[in-house]
PDB file of C-alpha atoms (C1' of nucleotides) in Angstrom:
ATOM      1  CA  MET A 277      17.006 -25.521  29.993  1.00  0.00           C
ATOM      2  CA  LYS A 278      15.585 -28.721  31.273  1.00  0.00           C
ATOM      3  CA  THR A 279      11.978 -28.897  31.699  1.00  0.00           C
ATOM      4  CA  LYS A 280      10.580 -32.288  31.081  1.00  0.00           C
ATOM      5  CA  ASN A 281       8.027 -32.418  33.845  1.00  0.00           C
ATOM      6  CA  ARG A 282       5.299 -30.593  31.945  1.00  0.00           C
ATOM      7  CA  PRO A 283       2.151 -32.463  31.042  1.00  0.00           C
ATOM      8  CA  PRO A 284       2.060 -34.096  27.599  1.00  0.00           C
ATOM      9  CA  ARG A 285       0.550 -32.122  25.002  1.00  0.00           C
ATOM     10  CA  ARG A 286      -1.618 -33.209  22.304  1.00  0.00           C
ATOM     11  CA  ARG A 287      -2.338 -31.035  19.321  1.00  0.00           C
ATOM     12  CA  ALA A 288      -5.544 -31.316  17.635  1.00  0.00           C
ATOM     13  CA  PRO A 289      -5.309 -32.587  14.042  1.00  0.00           C
ATOM     14  CA  VAL A 290      -5.953 -29.764  11.628  1.00  0.00           C
ATOM     15  CA  GLN A 291      -8.859 -30.065   9.401  1.00  0.00           C
ATOM     16  CA  HIS A 292      -7.128 -29.092   6.279  1.00  0.00           C
ATOM     17  CA  THR A 293      -8.355 -25.686   5.329  1.00  0.00           C
ATOM     18  CA  GLU A 294      -7.111 -25.715   1.847  1.00  0.00           C
ATOM     19  CA  ALA A 295     -10.139 -27.203   0.401  1.00  0.00           C
ATOM     20  CA  THR A 296     -12.565 -25.125  -1.508  1.00  0.00           C
ATOM     21  CA  PRO A 297     -15.484 -23.548   0.421  1.00  0.00           C
ATOM     22  CA  GLY A 298     -17.932 -26.299   1.266  1.00  0.00           C
ATOM     23  CA  GLU A 299     -15.700 -29.265   1.073  1.00  0.00           C
ATOM     24  CA  GLY A 300     -13.712 -28.484   4.217  1.00  0.00           C
ATOM     25  CA  THR A 301     -16.501 -29.762   6.460  1.00  0.00           C
ATOM     26  CA  PRO A 302     -15.906 -32.929   8.354  1.00  0.00           C
ATOM     27  CA  GLU A 303     -18.136 -34.680   5.905  1.00  0.00           C
ATOM     28  CA  GLY A 304     -16.271 -33.456   2.980  1.00  0.00           C
ATOM     29  CA  SER A 305     -12.967 -34.437   4.441  1.00  0.00           C
ATOM     30  CA  LEU A 306     -11.762 -37.157   6.636  1.00  0.00           C
ATOM     31  CA  PRO A 307     -13.367 -37.410  10.152  1.00  0.00           C
ATOM     32  CA  ASN A 308      -9.858 -36.958  11.502  1.00  0.00           C
ATOM     33  CA  PRO A 309     -10.816 -37.425  15.092  1.00  0.00           C
ATOM     34  CA  GLY A 310      -7.214 -37.290  16.303  1.00  0.00           C
ATOM     35  CA  PRO A 311      -5.632 -39.857  18.560  1.00  0.00           C
ATOM     36  CA  GLU A 312      -8.297 -42.112  19.770  1.00  0.00           C
ATOM     37  CA  PRO A 313      -8.557 -42.270  23.544  1.00  0.00           C
ATOM     38  CA  SER A 314      -9.273 -46.041  23.228  1.00  0.00           C
ATOM     39  CA  LYS A 315      -5.763 -46.520  22.243  1.00  0.00           C
ATOM     40  CA  GLY A 316      -4.434 -45.175  25.538  1.00  0.00           C
ATOM     41  CA  LEU A 317      -3.437 -41.901  23.984  1.00  0.00           C
ATOM     42  CA  ARG A 318      -3.930 -38.868  26.200  1.00  0.00           C
ATOM     43  CA  SER A 319      -6.697 -36.530  25.603  1.00  0.00           C
ATOM     44  CA  ARG A 320      -5.834 -33.444  23.923  1.00  0.00           C
ATOM     45  CA  PRO A 321      -5.626 -30.285  26.071  1.00  0.00           C
ATOM     46  CA  ALA A 322      -8.393 -27.835  25.400  1.00  0.00           C
ATOM     47  CA  ARG A 323      -5.860 -25.219  24.503  1.00  0.00           C
ATOM     48  CA  ALA A 324      -4.540 -27.259  21.761  1.00  0.00           C
ATOM     49  CA  ALA A 325      -7.959 -27.796  20.408  1.00  0.00           C
ATOM     50  CA  ALA A 326      -8.668 -24.157  20.522  1.00  0.00           C
ATOM     51  CA  GLY A 327      -5.530 -23.169  18.884  1.00  0.00           C
ATOM     52  CA  ALA A 328      -5.379 -25.788  16.293  1.00  0.00           C
ATOM     53  CA  ARG A 329      -7.573 -24.294  13.629  1.00  0.00           C
ATOM     54  CA  GLY A 330      -5.113 -23.836  10.860  1.00  0.00           C
ATOM     55  CA  GLU A 331      -2.162 -23.278  13.129  1.00  0.00           C
ATOM     56  CA  GLY A 332       0.417 -25.733  13.919  1.00  0.00           C
ATOM     57  CA  GLY A 333       2.226 -27.533  11.227  1.00  0.00           C
ATOM     58  CA  ARG A 334       3.422 -25.600   8.258  1.00  0.00           C
ATOM     59  CA  ARG A 335       1.024 -23.773   6.204  1.00  0.00           C
ATOM     60  CA  ARG A 336       3.332 -23.351   3.221  1.00  0.00           C
ATOM     61  CA  PRO A 337       1.648 -24.327   0.012  1.00  0.00           C
ATOM     62  CA  GLY A 338       3.539 -26.994  -1.785  1.00  0.00           C
ATOM     63  CA  PRO A 339       5.205 -26.500  -5.093  1.00  0.00           C
ATOM     64  CA  SER A 340       2.011 -27.588  -6.762  1.00  0.00           C
ATOM     65  CA  GLY A 341       0.063 -25.062  -4.819  1.00  0.00           C
ATOM     66  CA  PRO A 342      -3.116 -25.654  -2.753  1.00  0.00           C
ATOM     67  CA  GLY A 343      -5.453 -23.949  -5.232  1.00  0.00           C
ATOM     68  CA  GLY A 344      -6.899 -26.527  -7.354  1.00  0.00           C
ATOM     69  CA  ARG A 345      -6.601 -29.539  -5.193  1.00  0.00           C
ATOM     70  CA  ARG A 346      -9.237 -32.133  -5.952  1.00  0.00           C
ATOM     71  CA  ASP A 347     -11.261 -33.931  -3.419  1.00  0.00           C
ATOM     72  CA  SER A 348      -9.496 -37.278  -3.954  1.00  0.00           C
ATOM     73  CA  SER A 349      -6.144 -35.543  -3.463  1.00  0.00           C
ATOM     74  CA  ILE A 350      -7.263 -33.931  -0.239  1.00  0.00           C
ATOM     75  CA  GLN A 351      -8.707 -37.227   0.955  1.00  0.00           C
ATOM     76  CA  ARG A 352      -5.407 -38.968   0.331  1.00  0.00           C
ATOM     77  CA  ARG A 353      -3.553 -36.248   2.028  1.00  0.00           C
ATOM     78  CA  LEU A 354      -5.670 -36.395   5.107  1.00  0.00           C
ATOM     79  CA  GLU A 355      -5.429 -40.214   5.273  1.00  0.00           C
ATOM     80  CA  SER A 356      -1.653 -39.779   4.995  1.00  0.00           C
ATOM     81  CA  ASN A 357      -1.570 -37.229   7.811  1.00  0.00           C
ATOM     82  CA  GLU A 358      -3.504 -39.555  10.013  1.00  0.00           C
ATOM     83  CA  ARG A 359      -1.071 -42.399   9.249  1.00  0.00           C
ATOM     84  CA  GLU A 360       1.823 -40.210   9.927  1.00  0.00           C
ATOM     85  CA  ARG A 361       0.326 -39.075  13.179  1.00  0.00           C
ATOM     86  CA  GLN A 362      -0.138 -42.697  14.279  1.00  0.00           C
ATOM     87  CA  ARG A 363       3.361 -43.553  13.189  1.00  0.00           C
ATOM     88  CA  MET A 364       4.690 -40.770  15.335  1.00  0.00           C
ATOM     89  CA  HIS A 365       2.579 -41.895  18.262  1.00  0.00           C
ATOM     90  CA  LYS A 366       4.070 -45.362  17.918  1.00  0.00           C
ATOM     91  CA  LEU A 367       7.471 -43.767  17.857  1.00  0.00           C
ATOM     92  CA  ASN A 368       6.720 -41.743  21.016  1.00  0.00           C
ATOM     93  CA  ASN A 369       5.355 -44.865  22.733  1.00  0.00           C
ATOM     94  CA  ALA A 370       8.638 -46.628  21.975  1.00  0.00           C
ATOM     95  CA  PHE A 371      10.514 -43.638  23.404  1.00  0.00           C
ATOM     96  CA  GLN A 372       8.428 -43.845  26.581  1.00  0.00           C
ATOM     97  CA  ALA A 373       9.011 -47.553  26.804  1.00  0.00           C
ATOM     98  CA  LEU A 374      12.811 -46.849  26.479  1.00  0.00           C
ATOM     99  CA  ARG A 375      12.650 -44.295  29.165  1.00  0.00           C
ATOM    100  CA  GLU A 376      11.079 -46.762  31.548  1.00  0.00           C
ATOM    101  CA  VAL A 377      13.880 -49.185  31.295  1.00  0.00           C
ATOM    102  CA  ILE A 378      16.673 -46.766  31.596  1.00  0.00           C
ATOM    103  CA  PRO A 379      17.800 -46.679  35.167  1.00  0.00           C
ATOM    104  CA  HIS A 380      16.271 -43.875  36.750  1.00  0.00           C
ATOM    105  CA  VAL A 381      17.589 -40.492  36.986  1.00  0.00           C
ATOM    106  CA  ARG A 382      15.030 -38.199  38.352  1.00  0.00           C
ATOM    107  CA  ALA A 383      11.475 -39.364  38.614  1.00  0.00           C
ATOM    108  CA  ASP A 384      10.105 -35.897  38.360  1.00  0.00           C
ATOM    109  CA  LYS A 385      11.943 -35.165  35.249  1.00  0.00           C
ATOM    110  CA  LYS A 386      11.039 -36.564  31.890  1.00  0.00           C
ATOM    111  CA  LEU A 387      13.991 -37.340  29.573  1.00  0.00           C
ATOM    112  CA  SER A 388      13.874 -35.596  26.265  1.00  0.00           C
ATOM    113  CA  LYS A 389      14.206 -37.858  23.245  1.00  0.00           C
ATOM    114  CA  ILE A 390      17.898 -36.976  22.684  1.00  0.00           C
ATOM    115  CA  GLU A 391      18.640 -37.520  26.266  1.00  0.00           C
ATOM    116  CA  THR A 392      16.836 -40.847  26.173  1.00  0.00           C
ATOM    117  CA  LEU A 393      18.818 -42.037  23.206  1.00  0.00           C
ATOM    118  CA  THR A 394      22.088 -40.856  24.518  1.00  0.00           C
ATOM    119  CA  LEU A 395      21.646 -42.320  27.889  1.00  0.00           C
ATOM    120  CA  ALA A 396      20.387 -45.648  26.417  1.00  0.00           C
ATOM    121  CA  LYS A 397      23.265 -45.861  24.267  1.00  0.00           C
ATOM    122  CA  ASN A 398      25.703 -45.310  27.072  1.00  0.00           C
ATOM    123  CA  TYR A 399      23.871 -47.616  29.370  1.00  0.00           C
ATOM    124  CA  ILE A 400      24.049 -50.441  26.915  1.00  0.00           C
ATOM    125  CA  LYS A 401      27.691 -49.842  26.412  1.00  0.00           C
ATOM    126  CA  SER A 402      28.255 -49.967  30.215  1.00  0.00           C
ATOM    127  CA  LEU A 403      26.329 -53.064  30.647  1.00  0.00           C
ATOM    128  CA  THR A 404      28.092 -54.653  27.625  1.00  0.00           C
ATOM    129  CA  ALA A 405      31.437 -53.691  29.221  1.00  0.00           C
ATOM    130  CA  THR A 406      30.389 -54.986  32.586  1.00  0.00           C
ATOM    131  CA  ILE A 407      29.349 -58.290  31.318  1.00  0.00           C
ATOM    132  CA  LEU A 408      32.453 -58.734  29.203  1.00  0.00           C
ATOM    133  CA  THR A 409      34.665 -57.762  32.038  1.00  0.00           C
ATOM    134  CA  MET A 410      32.978 -60.194  34.349  1.00  0.00           C
ATOM    135  CA  SER A 411      33.207 -63.102  31.761  1.00  0.00           C
ATOM    136  CA  SER A 412      36.764 -62.351  30.831  1.00  0.00           C
ATOM    137  CA  SER A 413      37.855 -62.471  34.475  1.00  0.00           C
ATOM    138  CA  ARG A 414      36.254 -65.753  35.006  1.00  0.00           C
ATOM    139  CA  LEU A 415      38.316 -68.784  36.026  1.00  0.00           C
ATOM    140  CA  PRO A 416      41.435 -68.497  33.930  1.00  0.00           C
ATOM    141  CA  GLY A 417      42.124 -71.572  31.798  1.00  0.00           C
ATOM    142  CA  LEU A 418      38.639 -72.593  31.565  1.00  0.00           C
ATOM    143  CA  GLU A 419      37.008 -72.897  28.124  1.00  0.00           C
ATOM    144  CA  GLY A 420      34.275 -70.514  27.614  1.00  0.00           C
ATOM    145  CA  PRO A 421      33.048 -67.567  25.584  1.00  0.00           C
ATOM    146  CA  GLY A 422      34.158 -64.972  28.016  1.00  0.00           C
ATOM    147  CA  PRO A 423      37.675 -64.241  26.823  1.00  0.00           C
ATOM    148  CA  LYS A 424      36.774 -64.523  23.190  1.00  0.00           C
ATOM    149  CA  LEU A 425      33.935 -62.177  23.584  1.00  0.00           C
ATOM    150  CA  TYR A 426      36.209 -59.792  25.388  1.00  0.00           C
ATOM    151  CA  GLN A 427      38.699 -59.868  22.682  1.00  0.00           C
ATOM    152  CA  HIS A 428      36.096 -59.365  20.051  1.00  0.00           C
ATOM    153  CA  TYR A 429      34.863 -56.468  21.906  1.00  0.00           C
ATOM    154  CA  GLN A 430      38.312 -54.887  22.153  1.00  0.00           C
ATOM    155  CA  GLN A 431      38.804 -55.437  18.420  1.00  0.00           C
ATOM    156  CA  GLN A 432      35.499 -53.670  17.727  1.00  0.00           C
ATOM    157  CA  GLN A 433      36.470 -50.869  19.890  1.00  0.00           C
ATOM    158  CA  GLN A 434      39.842 -50.466  18.161  1.00  0.00           C
ATOM    159  CA  GLN A 435      38.173 -50.449  14.780  1.00  0.00           C
ATOM    160  CA  GLN A 436      35.644 -47.871  15.917  1.00  0.00           C
ATOM    161  CA  GLN A 437      38.566 -45.809  17.099  1.00  0.00           C
ATOM    162  CA  GLN A 438      40.367 -46.037  13.841  1.00  0.00           C
ATOM    163  CA  GLN A 439      37.152 -45.070  11.978  1.00  0.00           C
ATOM    164  CA  ALA A 440      36.804 -42.089  14.115  1.00  0.00           C
ATOM    165  CA  ALA A 441      39.875 -40.814  12.555  1.00  0.00           C
ATOM    166  CA  GLY A 442      39.986 -37.581  14.216  1.00  0.00           C
ATOM    167  CA  GLY A 443      40.247 -38.933  17.590  1.00  0.00           C
ATOM    168  CA  THR A 444      36.841 -37.738  18.462  1.00  0.00           C
ATOM    169  CA  LEU A 445      36.390 -40.885  20.517  1.00  0.00           C
ATOM    170  CA  GLY A 446      37.671 -40.329  23.995  1.00  0.00           C
ATOM    171  CA  ALA A 447      40.516 -42.339  25.254  1.00  0.00           C
ATOM    172  CA  THR A 448      38.378 -43.971  27.787  1.00  0.00           C
ATOM    173  CA  GLU A 449      35.942 -45.313  25.092  1.00  0.00           C
ATOM    174  CA  ALA A 450      38.358 -48.114  24.338  1.00  0.00           C
ATOM    175  CA  GLN A 451      38.062 -49.436  27.828  1.00  0.00           C
ATOM    176  CA  PRO A 452      35.062 -51.078  29.349  1.00  0.00           C
ATOM    177  CA  GLN A 453      35.529 -48.942  32.374  1.00  0.00           C
ATOM    178  CA  GLY A 454      35.292 -45.919  30.188  1.00  0.00           C
ATOM    179  CA  HIS A 455      31.715 -46.588  29.288  1.00  0.00           C
ATOM    180  CA  LEU A 456      30.795 -47.245  32.908  1.00  0.00           C
ATOM    181  CA  GLN A 457      32.543 -43.961  33.896  1.00  0.00           C
ATOM    182  CA  ARG A 458      30.858 -42.075  31.026  1.00  0.00           C
ATOM    183  CA  TYR A 459      27.412 -43.430  31.916  1.00  0.00           C
ATOM    184  CA  SER A 460      27.949 -42.724  35.602  1.00  0.00           C
ATOM    185  CA  THR A 461      28.957 -39.252  34.736  1.00  0.00           C
ATOM    186  CA  GLN A 462      25.891 -38.692  32.542  1.00  0.00           C
ATOM    187  CA  ILE A 463      23.593 -40.006  35.205  1.00  0.00           C
ATOM    188  CA  HIS A 464      25.258 -37.757  37.728  1.00  0.00           C
ATOM    189  CA  SER A 465      24.888 -34.718  35.421  1.00  0.00           C
ATOM    190  CA  PHE A 466      21.142 -35.544  34.746  1.00  0.00           C
ATOM    191  CA  ARG A 467      20.688 -35.864  38.514  1.00  0.00           C
ATOM    192  CA  GLU A 468      22.191 -32.522  39.110  1.00  0.00           C
ATOM    193  CA  GLY A 469      19.910 -31.134  36.434  1.00  0.00           C
ATOM    194  CA  THR A 470      22.723 -29.765  34.412  1.00  0.00           C
TER     195      THR A 470
ATOM    196  C1'  DT B 128      11.699 -12.896  25.848  1.00  0.00           C
ATOM    197  C1'  DA B 129      14.745 -16.402  24.073  1.00  0.00           C
ATOM    198  C1'  DG B 130      15.638 -20.987  23.544  1.00  0.00           C
ATOM    199  C1'  DG B 131      14.437 -25.867  24.004  1.00  0.00           C
ATOM    200  C1'  DC B 132      11.218 -29.339  23.015  1.00  0.00           C
ATOM    201  C1'  DC B 133       7.511 -31.072  20.808  1.00  0.00           C
ATOM    202  C1'  DA B 134       3.289 -32.209  17.616  1.00  0.00           C
ATOM    203  C1'  DT B 135       1.628 -31.721  13.305  1.00  0.00           C
ATOM    204  C1'  DC B 136       1.630 -30.977   8.301  1.00  0.00           C
ATOM    205  C1'  DT B 137       3.660 -31.786   4.050  1.00  0.00           C
ATOM    206  C1'  DG B 138       6.198 -33.282  -0.099  1.00  0.00           C
ATOM    207  C1'  DG B 139       9.603 -36.355  -1.558  1.00  0.00           C
ATOM    208  C1'  DT B 140      11.725 -40.922  -1.720  1.00  0.00           C
ATOM    209  C1'  DC B 141      11.975 -45.642  -0.743  1.00  0.00           C
ATOM    210  C1'  DC B 142       9.959 -50.105  -0.244  1.00  0.00           C
ATOM    211  C1'  DT B 143       6.678 -53.906  -0.756  1.00  0.00           C
TER     212       DT B 143
ATOM    213  C1'  DA C 268       0.015 -48.053  -6.445  1.00  0.00           C
ATOM    214  C1'  DG C 269      -0.091 -47.281  -1.862  1.00  0.00           C
ATOM    215  C1'  DG C 270       2.086 -47.159   2.563  1.00  0.00           C
ATOM    216  C1'  DA C 271       6.204 -46.372   5.254  1.00  0.00           C
ATOM    217  C1'  DC C 272       9.750 -43.424   6.252  1.00  0.00           C
ATOM    218  C1'  DC C 273      12.150 -39.085   6.269  1.00  0.00           C
ATOM    219  C1'  DA C 274      13.295 -34.343   6.740  1.00  0.00           C
ATOM    220  C1'  DG C 275      11.993 -29.448   6.584  1.00  0.00           C
ATOM    221  C1'  DA C 276       8.755 -26.030   8.118  1.00  0.00           C
ATOM    222  C1'  DT C 277       5.749 -24.033  11.429  1.00  0.00           C
ATOM    223  C1'  DG C 278       3.778 -22.677  15.581  1.00  0.00           C
ATOM    224  C1'  DG C 279       2.535 -23.755  20.587  1.00  0.00           C
ATOM    225  C1'  DC C 280       3.947 -24.493  25.252  1.00  0.00           C
ATOM    226  C1'  DC C 281       7.157 -24.068  28.931  1.00  0.00           C
ATOM    227  C1'  DT C 282      11.072 -22.625  31.740  1.00  0.00           C
ATOM    228  C1'  DA C 283      14.947 -19.691  32.977  1.00  0.00           C
TER     229       DA C 283
END
DNA sequence: TAGGCCATCTGGTCCT
DNA sequence: AGGACCAGATGGCCTA
């Protein structure tokens, strides 16, 4: 199932309903405005806002139980939630930045996080392999970093293969061409939507 | 409707 | 001590 072309969703921050009656008001807790539009974050869909009163995120009371939480404790929790949201937003921005530098697969299809990481890894490997191959085949006999780099790369690959001790690493992984091949295959499969 | 993906909440642990 | 980081849980949205 590949569906990455849906609009980005934004869930409204929950207003922490565990407070005792009267303290769950915005004044009693954190303002918790959600992602500020000023930071370039997308506005939250109305449906998310409508459905976010108490839903979303887990509602399981912690070991200590929600019952007698104090105001200061609730305040800290809300602040912590907000920081966590911001942290995740930064992480997502980084993912987006990464998507934008990975050579393009299908413009209409947003890569998932796992796809982004996997493609990026193989892209880096293929670029590394290409660079090393080019530098190693450069003017034989000339002093330069190329051959050494290539040897170092090969040593690393051999070590990784040994560490993979079950042979989970494919035979092609040890060869620079293997990375390129793998990346090309992956690109192809994404293009096909498989 | 099932499954994938995601946002959010939450408590625990690590780090400064 | 407080913030960052992490992983589990939960529920919403979307597509096949």
